[in-house]
CSV table of C-alpha atoms in Angstrom, one decimal:
chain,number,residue,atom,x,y,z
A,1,UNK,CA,-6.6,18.7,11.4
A,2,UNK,CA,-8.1,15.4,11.7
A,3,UNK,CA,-11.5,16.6,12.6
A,4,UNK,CA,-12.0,17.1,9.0
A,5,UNK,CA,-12.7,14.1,8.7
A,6,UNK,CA,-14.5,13.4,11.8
A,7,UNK,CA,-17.3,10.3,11.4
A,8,UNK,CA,-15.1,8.8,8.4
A,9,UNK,CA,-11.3,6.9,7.8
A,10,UNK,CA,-9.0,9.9,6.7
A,11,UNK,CA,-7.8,9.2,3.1
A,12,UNK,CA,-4.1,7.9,2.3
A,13,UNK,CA,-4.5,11.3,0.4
A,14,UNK,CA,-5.6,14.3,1.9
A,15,UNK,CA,-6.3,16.7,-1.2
A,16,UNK,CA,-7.9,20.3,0.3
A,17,UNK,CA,-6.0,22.0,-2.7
A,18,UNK,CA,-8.4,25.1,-1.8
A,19,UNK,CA,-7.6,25.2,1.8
A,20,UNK,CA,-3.8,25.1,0.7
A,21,UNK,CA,-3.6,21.5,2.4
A,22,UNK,CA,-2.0,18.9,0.3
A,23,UNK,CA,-0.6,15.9,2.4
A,24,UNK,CA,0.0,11.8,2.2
A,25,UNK,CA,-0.5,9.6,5.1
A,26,UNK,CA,2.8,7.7,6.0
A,27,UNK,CA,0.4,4.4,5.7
A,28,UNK,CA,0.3,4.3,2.8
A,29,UNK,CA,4.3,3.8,2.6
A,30,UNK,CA,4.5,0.9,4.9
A,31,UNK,CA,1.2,-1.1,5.1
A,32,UNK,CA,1.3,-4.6,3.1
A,33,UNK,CA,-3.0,-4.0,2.8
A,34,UNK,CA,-1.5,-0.8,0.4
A,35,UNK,CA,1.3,-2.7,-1.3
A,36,UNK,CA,-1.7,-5.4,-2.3
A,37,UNK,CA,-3.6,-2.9,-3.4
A,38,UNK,CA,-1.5,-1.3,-5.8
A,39,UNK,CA,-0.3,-4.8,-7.3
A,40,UNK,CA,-3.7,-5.3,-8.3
A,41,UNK,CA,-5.5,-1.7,-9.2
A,42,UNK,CA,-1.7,-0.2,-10.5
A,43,UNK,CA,0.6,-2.7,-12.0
A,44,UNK,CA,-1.7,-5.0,-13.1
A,45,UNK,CA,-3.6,-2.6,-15.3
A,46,UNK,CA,-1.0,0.0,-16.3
A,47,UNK,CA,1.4,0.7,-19.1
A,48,UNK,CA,4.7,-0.3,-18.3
A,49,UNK,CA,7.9,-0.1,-19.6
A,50,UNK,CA,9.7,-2.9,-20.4
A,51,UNK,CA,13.1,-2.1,-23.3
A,52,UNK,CA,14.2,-0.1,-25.8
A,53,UNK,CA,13.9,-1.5,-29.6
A,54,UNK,CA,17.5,-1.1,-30.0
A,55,UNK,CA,18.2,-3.8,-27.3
A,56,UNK,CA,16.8,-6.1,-29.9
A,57,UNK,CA,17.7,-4.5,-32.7
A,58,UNK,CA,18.3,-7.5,-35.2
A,59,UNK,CA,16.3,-11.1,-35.9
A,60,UNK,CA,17.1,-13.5,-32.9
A,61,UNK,CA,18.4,-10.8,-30.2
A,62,UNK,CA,16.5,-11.2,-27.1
A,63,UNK,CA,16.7,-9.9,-23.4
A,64,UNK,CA,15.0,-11.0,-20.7
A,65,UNK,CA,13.8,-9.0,-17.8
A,66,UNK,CA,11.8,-8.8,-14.7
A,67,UNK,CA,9.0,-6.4,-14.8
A,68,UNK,CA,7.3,-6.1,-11.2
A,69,UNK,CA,8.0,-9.7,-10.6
A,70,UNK,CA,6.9,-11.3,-13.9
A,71,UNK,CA,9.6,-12.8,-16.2
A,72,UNK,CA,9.5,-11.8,-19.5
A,73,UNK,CA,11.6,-12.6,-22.7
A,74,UNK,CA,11.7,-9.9,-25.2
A,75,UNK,CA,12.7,-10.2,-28.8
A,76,UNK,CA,12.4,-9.7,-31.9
A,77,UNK,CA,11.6,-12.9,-34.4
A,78,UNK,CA,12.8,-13.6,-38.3
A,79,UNK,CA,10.8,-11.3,-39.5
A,80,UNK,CA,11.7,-8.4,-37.6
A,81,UNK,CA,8.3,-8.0,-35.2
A,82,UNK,CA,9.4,-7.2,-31.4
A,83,UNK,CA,7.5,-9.9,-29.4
A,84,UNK,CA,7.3,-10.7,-25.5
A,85,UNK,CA,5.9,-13.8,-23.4
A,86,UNK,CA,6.3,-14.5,-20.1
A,87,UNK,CA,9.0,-16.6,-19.4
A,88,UNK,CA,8.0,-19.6,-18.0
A,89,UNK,CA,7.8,-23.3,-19.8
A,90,UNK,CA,3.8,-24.4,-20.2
A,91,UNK,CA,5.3,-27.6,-19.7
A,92,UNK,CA,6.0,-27.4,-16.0
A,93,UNK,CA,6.6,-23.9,-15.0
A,94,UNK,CA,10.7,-23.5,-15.3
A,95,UNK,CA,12.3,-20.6,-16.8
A,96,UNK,CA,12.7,-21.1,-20.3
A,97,UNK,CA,15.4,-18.5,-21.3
A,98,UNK,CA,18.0,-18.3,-18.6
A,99,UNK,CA,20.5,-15.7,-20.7
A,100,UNK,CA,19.8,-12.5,-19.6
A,101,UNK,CA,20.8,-11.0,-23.2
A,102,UNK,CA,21.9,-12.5,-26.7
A,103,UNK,CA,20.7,-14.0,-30.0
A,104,UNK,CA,18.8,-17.5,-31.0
A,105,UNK,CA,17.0,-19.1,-33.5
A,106,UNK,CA,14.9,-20.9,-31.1
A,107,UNK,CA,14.4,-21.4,-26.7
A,108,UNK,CA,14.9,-24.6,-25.4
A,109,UNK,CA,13.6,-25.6,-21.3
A,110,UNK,CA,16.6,-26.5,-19.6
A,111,UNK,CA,14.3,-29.6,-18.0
A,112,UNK,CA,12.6,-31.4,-20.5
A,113,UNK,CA,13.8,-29.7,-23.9
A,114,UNK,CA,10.8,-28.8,-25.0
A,115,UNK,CA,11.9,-26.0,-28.2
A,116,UNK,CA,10.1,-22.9,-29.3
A,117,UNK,CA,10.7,-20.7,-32.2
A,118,UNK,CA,10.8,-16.9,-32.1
A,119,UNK,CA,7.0,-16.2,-32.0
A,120,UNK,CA,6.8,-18.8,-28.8
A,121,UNK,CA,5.2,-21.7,-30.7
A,122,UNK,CA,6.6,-25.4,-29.5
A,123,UNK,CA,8.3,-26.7,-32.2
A,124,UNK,CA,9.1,-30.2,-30.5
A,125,UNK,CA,9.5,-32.3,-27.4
A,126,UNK,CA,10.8,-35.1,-26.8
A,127,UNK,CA,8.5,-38.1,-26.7
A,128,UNK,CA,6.1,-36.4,-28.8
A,129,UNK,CA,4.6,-39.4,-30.1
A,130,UNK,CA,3.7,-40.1,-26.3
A,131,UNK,CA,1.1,-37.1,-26.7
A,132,UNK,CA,-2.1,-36.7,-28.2
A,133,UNK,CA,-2.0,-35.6,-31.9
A,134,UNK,CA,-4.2,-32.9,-31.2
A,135,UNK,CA,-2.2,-31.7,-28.0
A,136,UNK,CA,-1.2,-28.2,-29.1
A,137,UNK,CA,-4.4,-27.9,-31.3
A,138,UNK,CA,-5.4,-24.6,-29.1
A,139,UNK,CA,-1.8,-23.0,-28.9
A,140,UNK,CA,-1.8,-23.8,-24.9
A,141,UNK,CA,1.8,-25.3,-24.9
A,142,UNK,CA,3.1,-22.2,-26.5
A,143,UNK,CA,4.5,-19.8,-24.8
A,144,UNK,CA,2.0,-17.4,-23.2
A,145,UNK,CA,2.8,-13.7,-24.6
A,146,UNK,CA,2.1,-10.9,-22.2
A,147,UNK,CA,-1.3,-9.5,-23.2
A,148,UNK,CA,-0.7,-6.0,-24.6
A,149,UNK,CA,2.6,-5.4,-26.1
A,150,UNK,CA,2.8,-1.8,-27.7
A,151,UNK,CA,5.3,1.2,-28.4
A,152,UNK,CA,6.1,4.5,-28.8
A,153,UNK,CA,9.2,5.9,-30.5
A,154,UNK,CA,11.2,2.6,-29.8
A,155,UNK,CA,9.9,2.6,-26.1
A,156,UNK,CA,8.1,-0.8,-25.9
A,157,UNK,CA,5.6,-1.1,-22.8
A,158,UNK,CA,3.4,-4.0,-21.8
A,159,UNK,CA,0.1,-4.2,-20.1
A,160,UNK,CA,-1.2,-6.8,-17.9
A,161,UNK,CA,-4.8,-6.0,-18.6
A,162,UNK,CA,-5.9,-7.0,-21.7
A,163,UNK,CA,-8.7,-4.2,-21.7
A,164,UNK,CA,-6.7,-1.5,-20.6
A,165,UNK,CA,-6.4,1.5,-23.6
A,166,UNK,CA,-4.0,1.7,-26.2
A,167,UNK,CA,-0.5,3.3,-25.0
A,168,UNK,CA,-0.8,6.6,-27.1
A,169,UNK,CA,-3.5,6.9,-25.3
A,170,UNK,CA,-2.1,6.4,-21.8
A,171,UNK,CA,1.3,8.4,-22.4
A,172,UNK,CA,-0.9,11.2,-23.7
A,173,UNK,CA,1.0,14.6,-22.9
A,174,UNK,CA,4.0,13.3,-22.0
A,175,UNK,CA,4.6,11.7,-25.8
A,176,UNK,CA,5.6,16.0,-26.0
A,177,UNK,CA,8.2,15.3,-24.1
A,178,UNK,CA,9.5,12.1,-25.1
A,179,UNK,CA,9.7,13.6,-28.8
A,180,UNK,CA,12.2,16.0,-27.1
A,181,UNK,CA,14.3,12.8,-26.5
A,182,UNK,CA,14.2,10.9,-29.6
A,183,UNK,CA,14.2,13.9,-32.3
A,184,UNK,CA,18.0,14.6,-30.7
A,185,UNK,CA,18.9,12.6,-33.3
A,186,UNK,CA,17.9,11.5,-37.0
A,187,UNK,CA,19.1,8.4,-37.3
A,188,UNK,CA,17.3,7.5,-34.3
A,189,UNK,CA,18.4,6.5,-30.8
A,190,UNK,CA,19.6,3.2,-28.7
A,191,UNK,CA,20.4,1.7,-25.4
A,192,UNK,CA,24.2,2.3,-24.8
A,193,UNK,CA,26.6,1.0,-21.9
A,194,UNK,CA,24.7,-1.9,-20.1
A,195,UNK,CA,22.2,-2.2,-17.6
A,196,UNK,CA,23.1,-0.3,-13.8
A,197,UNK,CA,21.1,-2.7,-11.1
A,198,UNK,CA,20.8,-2.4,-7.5
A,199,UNK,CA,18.2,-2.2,-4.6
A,200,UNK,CA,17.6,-0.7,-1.5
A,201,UNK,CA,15.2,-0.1,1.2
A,202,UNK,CA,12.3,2.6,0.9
A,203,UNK,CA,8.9,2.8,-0.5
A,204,UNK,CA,9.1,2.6,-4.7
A,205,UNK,CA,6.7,6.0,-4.3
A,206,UNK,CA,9.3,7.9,-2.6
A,207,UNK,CA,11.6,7.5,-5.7
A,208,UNK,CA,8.7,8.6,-8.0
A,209,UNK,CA,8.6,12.1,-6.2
A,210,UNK,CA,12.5,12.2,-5.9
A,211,UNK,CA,12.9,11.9,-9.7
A,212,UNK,CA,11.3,15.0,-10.5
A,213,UNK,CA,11.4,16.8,-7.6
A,214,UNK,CA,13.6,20.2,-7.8
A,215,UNK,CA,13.7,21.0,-4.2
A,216,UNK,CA,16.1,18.6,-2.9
A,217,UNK,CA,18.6,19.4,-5.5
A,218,UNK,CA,21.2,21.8,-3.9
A,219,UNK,CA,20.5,20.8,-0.2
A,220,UNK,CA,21.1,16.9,-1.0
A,221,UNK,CA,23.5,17.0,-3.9
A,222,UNK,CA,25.5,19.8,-2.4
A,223,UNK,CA,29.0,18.0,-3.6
A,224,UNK,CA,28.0,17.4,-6.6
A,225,UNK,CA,27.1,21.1,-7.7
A,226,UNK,CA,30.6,22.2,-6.1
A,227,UNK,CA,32.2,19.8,-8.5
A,228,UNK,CA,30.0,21.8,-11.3
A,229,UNK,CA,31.1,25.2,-10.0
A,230,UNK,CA,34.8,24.3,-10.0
A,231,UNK,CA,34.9,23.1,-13.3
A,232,UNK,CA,32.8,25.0,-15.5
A,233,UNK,CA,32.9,28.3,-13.3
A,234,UNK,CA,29.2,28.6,-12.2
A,235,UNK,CA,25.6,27.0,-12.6
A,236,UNK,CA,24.4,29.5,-14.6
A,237,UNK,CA,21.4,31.6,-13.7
A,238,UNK,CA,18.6,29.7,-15.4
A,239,UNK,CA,18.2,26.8,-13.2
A,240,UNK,CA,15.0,28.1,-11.5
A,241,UNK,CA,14.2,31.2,-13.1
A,242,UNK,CA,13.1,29.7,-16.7
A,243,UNK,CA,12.0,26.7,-15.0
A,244,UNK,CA,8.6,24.8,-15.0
A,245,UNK,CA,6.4,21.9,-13.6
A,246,UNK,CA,3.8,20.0,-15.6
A,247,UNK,CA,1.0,17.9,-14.6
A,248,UNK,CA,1.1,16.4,-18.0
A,249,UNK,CA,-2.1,14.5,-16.8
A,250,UNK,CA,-3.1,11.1,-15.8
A,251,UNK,CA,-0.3,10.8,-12.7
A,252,UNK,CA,2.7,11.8,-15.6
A,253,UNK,CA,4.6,14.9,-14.7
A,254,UNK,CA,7.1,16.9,-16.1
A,255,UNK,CA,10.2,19.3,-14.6
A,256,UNK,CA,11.9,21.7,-17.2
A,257,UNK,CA,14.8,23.7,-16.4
A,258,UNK,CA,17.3,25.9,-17.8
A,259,UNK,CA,20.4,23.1,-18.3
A,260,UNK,CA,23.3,24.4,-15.3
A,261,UNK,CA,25.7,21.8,-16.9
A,262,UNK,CA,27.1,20.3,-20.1
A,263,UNK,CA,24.3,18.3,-22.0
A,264,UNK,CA,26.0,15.9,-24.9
A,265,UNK,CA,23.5,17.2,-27.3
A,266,UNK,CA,24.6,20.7,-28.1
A,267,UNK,CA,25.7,22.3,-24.6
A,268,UNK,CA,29.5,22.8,-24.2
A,269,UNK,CA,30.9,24.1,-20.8
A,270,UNK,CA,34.8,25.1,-20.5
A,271,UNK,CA,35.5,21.7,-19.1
A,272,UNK,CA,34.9,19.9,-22.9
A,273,UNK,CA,37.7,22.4,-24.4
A,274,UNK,CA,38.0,23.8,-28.0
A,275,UNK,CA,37.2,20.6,-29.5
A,276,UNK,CA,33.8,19.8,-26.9
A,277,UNK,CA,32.8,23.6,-27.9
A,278,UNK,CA,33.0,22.6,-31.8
A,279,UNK,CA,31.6,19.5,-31.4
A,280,UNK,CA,28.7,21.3,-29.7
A,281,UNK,CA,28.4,23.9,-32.3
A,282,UNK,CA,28.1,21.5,-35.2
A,283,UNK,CA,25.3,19.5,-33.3
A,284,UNK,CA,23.2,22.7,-32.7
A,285,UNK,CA,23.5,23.7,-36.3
A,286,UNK,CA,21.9,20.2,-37.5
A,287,UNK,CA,19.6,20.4,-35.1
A,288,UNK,CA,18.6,23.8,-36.0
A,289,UNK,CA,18.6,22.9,-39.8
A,290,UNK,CA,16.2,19.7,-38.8
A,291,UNK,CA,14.0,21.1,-36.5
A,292,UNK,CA,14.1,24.8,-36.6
A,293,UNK,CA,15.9,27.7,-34.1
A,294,UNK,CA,13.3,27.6,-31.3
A,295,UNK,CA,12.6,23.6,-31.4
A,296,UNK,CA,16.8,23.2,-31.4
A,297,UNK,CA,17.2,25.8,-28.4
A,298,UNK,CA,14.7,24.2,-26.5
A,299,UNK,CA,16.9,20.5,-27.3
A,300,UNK,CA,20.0,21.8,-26.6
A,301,UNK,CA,19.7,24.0,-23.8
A,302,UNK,CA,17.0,22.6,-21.0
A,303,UNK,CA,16.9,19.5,-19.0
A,304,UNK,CA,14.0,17.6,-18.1
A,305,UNK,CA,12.9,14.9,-15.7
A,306,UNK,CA,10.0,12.8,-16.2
A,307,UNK,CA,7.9,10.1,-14.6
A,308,UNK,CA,5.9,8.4,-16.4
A,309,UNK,CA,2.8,6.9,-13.9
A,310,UNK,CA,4.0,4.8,-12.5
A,311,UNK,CA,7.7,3.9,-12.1
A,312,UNK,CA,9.1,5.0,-15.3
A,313,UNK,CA,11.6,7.4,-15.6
A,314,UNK,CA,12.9,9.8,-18.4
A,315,UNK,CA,15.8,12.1,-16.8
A,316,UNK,CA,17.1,14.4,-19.7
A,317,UNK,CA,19.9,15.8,-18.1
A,318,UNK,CA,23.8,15.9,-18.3
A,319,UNK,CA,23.1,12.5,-20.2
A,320,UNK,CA,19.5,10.9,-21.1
A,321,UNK,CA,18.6,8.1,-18.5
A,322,UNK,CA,15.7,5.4,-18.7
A,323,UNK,CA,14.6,4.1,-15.3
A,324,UNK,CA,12.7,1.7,-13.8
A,325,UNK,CA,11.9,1.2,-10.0
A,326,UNK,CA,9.4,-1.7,-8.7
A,327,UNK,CA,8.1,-3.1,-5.3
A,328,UNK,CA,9.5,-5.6,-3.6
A,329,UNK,CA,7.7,-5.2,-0.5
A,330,UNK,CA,6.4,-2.1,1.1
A,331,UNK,CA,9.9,-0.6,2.2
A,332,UNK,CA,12.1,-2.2,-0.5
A,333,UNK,CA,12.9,-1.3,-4.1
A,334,UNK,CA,14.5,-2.9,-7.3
A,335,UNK,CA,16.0,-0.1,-9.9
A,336,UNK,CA,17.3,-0.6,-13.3
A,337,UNK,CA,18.7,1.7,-15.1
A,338,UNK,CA,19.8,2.4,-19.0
A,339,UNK,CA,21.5,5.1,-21.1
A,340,UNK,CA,20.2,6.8,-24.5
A,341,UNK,CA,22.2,7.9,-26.8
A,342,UNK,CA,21.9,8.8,-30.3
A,343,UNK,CA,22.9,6.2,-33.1
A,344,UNK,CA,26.1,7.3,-34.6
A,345,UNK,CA,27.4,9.7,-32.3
A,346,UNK,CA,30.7,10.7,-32.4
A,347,UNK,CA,33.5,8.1,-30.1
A,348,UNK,CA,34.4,11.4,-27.8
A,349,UNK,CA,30.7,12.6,-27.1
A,350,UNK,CA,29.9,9.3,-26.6
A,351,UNK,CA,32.6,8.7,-24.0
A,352,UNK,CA,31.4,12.1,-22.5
A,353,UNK,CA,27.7,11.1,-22.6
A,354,UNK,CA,28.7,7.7,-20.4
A,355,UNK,CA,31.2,9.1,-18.3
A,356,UNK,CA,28.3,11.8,-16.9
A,357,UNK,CA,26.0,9.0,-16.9
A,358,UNK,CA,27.9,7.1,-14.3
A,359,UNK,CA,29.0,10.2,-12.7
A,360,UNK,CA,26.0,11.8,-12.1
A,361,UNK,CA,23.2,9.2,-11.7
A,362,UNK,CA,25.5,6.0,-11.5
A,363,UNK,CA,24.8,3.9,-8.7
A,364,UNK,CA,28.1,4.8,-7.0
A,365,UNK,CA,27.8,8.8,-8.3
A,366,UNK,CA,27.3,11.9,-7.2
A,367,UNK,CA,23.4,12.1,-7.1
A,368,UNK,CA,22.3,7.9,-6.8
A,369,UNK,CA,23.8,7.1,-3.4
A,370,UNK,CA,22.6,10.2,-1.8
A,371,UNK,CA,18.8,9.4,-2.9
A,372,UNK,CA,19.3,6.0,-2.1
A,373,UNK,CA,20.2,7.1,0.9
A,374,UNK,CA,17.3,10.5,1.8
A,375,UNK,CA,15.0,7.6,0.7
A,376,UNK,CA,16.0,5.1,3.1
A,377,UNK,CA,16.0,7.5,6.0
A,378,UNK,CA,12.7,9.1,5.4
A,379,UNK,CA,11.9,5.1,5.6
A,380,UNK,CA,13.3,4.3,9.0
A,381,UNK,CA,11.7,7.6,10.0
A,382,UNK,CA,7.8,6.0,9.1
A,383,UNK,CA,8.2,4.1,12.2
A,384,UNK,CA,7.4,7.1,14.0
A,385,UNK,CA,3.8,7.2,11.9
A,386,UNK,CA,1.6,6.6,14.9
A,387,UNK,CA,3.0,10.2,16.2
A,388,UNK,CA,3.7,12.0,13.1
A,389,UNK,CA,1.6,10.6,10.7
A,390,UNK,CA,1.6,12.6,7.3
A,391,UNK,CA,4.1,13.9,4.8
A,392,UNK,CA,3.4,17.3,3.1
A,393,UNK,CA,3.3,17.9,-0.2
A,394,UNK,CA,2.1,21.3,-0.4
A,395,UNK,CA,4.8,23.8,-1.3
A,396,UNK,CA,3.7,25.8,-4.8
A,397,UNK,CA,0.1,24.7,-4.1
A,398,UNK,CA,-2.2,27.5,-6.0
A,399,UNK,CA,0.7,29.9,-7.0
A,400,UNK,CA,0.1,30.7,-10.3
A,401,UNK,CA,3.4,30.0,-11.9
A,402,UNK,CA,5.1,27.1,-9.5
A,403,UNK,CA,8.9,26.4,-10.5
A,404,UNK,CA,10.9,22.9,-10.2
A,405,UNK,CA,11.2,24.0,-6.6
A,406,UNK,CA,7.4,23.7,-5.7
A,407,UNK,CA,5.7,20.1,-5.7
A,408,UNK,CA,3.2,20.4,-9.1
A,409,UNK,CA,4.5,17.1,-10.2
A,410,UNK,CA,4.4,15.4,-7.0
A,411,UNK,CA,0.8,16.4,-6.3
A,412,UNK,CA,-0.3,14.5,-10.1
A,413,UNK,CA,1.4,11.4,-9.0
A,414,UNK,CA,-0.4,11.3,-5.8
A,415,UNK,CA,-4.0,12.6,-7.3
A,416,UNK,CA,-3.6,9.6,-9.6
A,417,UNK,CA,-2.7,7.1,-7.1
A,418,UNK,CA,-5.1,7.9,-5.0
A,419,UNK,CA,-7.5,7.6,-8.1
A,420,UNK,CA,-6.7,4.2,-8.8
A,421,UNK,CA,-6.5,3.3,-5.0
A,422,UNK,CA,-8.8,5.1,-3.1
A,423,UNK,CA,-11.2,5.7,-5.5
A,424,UNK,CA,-12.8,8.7,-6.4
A,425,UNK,CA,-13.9,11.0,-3.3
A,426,UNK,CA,-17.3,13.2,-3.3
């Protein structure tokens, strides 16, 4: 098979759709050359998602946050505008905000005091008669805000690249699905139950083709669906044969699938009892009333797991999960993780919600440790590259109606990384 390519460097990529060939080198999971690459030509000029409006939801509430290795306070200032700047004192370089969550009238450096109100403008320093009266004339011992700040149905994203297109723009297609989310509820949604951190060591790629990738389910996650079978009875028949991928477009994808558990929204299974089943029934009828039968069925009843190019995830499942996974290096990942809910739900649905949040995809769960784990052996397994150097990503390729099991979504990720890293290919 390499004599395709006879004369020239085989791509990371190899995309001969037509030939039924779909396949990723394995260097382009360990190499540091790649991990440079995509620091520059990736996260430095996409969209990417950094909190939830509700995690600020009132004047002075601020989190802070790493976002592929850049520290960043978010928050909201007096007059209600959501704001971020990179957390680090113009003064001399130290973290300004050392809190990871709370609310203040103002950020004060730790070393030299120097004070900054909401909107990251110095509002003293000691000695400042020592200075120039002129000093701050051009704003440069502000805080530094991160260059493009913008959001989308209380999803807030920031952009590195100050010339990079609006975020609309960006999310195109998948802003279908995220309406799916946030019209579950009309008094909006929020951020519930904390933040779930951990790391561990494998490519951040190989968890953006994990998260939607329908394949692995019952061969990976084997206990998990035998704890579904012996509590609600079965998985229901759905699962695959109502199911579909979608390239939504510009390296987002999209699995949707008949639901083969409980979902909080409007899904009972025999395990919730009479009063989970009326619950359910209630929450169908105002969604039916709000949105319409079809629109409400479609809520209710079907999971969905997106990624949003790059490394955010939307997983719509037994409870609604917000993910984010960055490089550290080539073979090691950071993951955060945070649960949706809808504002005002009822105390029982939203124990239910969190307890199959942590169940499910908690870091000590059913599903979490055994990705953690497939990732981290696929991996160790790259060390054998020089022998068996490619992965393939083939399965579904050119069938004209692929399900969750085939590798549709997979194949837009890679198209667009390869875009953005390789170029594009005569």
């Amino acid at each position: 098979m390499e004599m395709a390519f006879a004369g020239q460097t085989p791509p990371l990529v190899d995309d001969r759709s037509a030939n039924g060939i779909f396949r990723v080198s394995r260097h382009a999971f360990v190499e540091q050359s790649v991990f440079e690459s995509e620091q520059r030509e990736i996260f430095n000029k996409c969209w990417l998602y950094l909190g939830h409006d509700s995690e600020v939801a009132a004047p002075g509430d601020f989190l802070t946050r790493s976002v592929v290795g850049r520290k960043i306070i978010f928050t909201r200032n007096k007059a209600g505008k959501v704001g971020a700047f990179f957390n680090t004192c113009p003064h001399r370089g130290a973290l300004v905000c050392r809190e990871k969550q709370g609310s203040a009238n103002l950020f004060r450096c730790f070393y030299h005091s120097w004070a900054f109100d909401l909107d990251g403008k110095l509002i003293n320093r000691p000695g400042h008669e020592s200075y120039a009266d002129d000093a701050n004339a051009n704003g440069e011992h502000n805080l530094v805000p991160v260059p493009r700040l913008e959001s989308y149905r209380g999803l807030y994203f920031l952009n590195f690249d100050r010339n990079a297109c609006d975020l609309a723009s960006y999310l195109g297609n998948s802003m279908e699905f995220i309406d799916l989310v946030m019209d579950q509820s009309a008094d909006g949604m929020e951020v519930i139950g904390g933040t779930q951190e951990y790391g561990f060591k494998a490519n951040w790629k190989l968890l953006a083709e994990n998260s939607a990738d329908g394949y692995h389910g019952q061969p990976t996650h084997a206990t998990y669906f035998d704890y579904v079978m012996s509590t609600n009875g079965n998985l229901g028949d759905n699962v695959v044969k109502i199911s579909k991928p979608h390239d939504l477009g510009q390296g987002h994808a999209v699995v949707e699938y008949g639901a083969p558990w409980g979902r909080p929204i409007a899904k009972a299974v025999p395990a919730w009892g009479e009063e989970g089943e009326r619950e359910a029934a209630a929450l169908r009828a105002d969604l039916t009333q709000r949105l319409g039968a079809e629109r409400a069925d479609r809520i209710a009843y079907t999971n969905r797991n997106m990624v949003i190019f790059p490394n955010f995830v939307i997983n719509d499942i037994m409870a609604i999960t917000l993910r984010t996974f960055e490089p550290v290096g080539p073979g090691q990942m950071r993951v955060n993780a945070w649960a949706l809910g809808p504002k005002g739900e009822a105390p029982k649905a939203r124990e239910r919600r969190l307890y199959n949040f942590l169940e499910f995809l908690g870091p000590g769960g059913f599903a979490t440790p055994d990705d953690c784990e497939a990732l981290a052996l696929c991996q160790e397994g790259y060390s054998n590259m020089a022998e068996a150097g490619w992965n393939d990503i083939s399965k579904g390729l050119n069938q004209e109606r692929p399900t969750i099991e085939d590798e549709v979504q997979m194949r837009a990720f890679w198209r667009e990384w390869s875009r953005r890293i390789e170029g594009e290919r005569a």
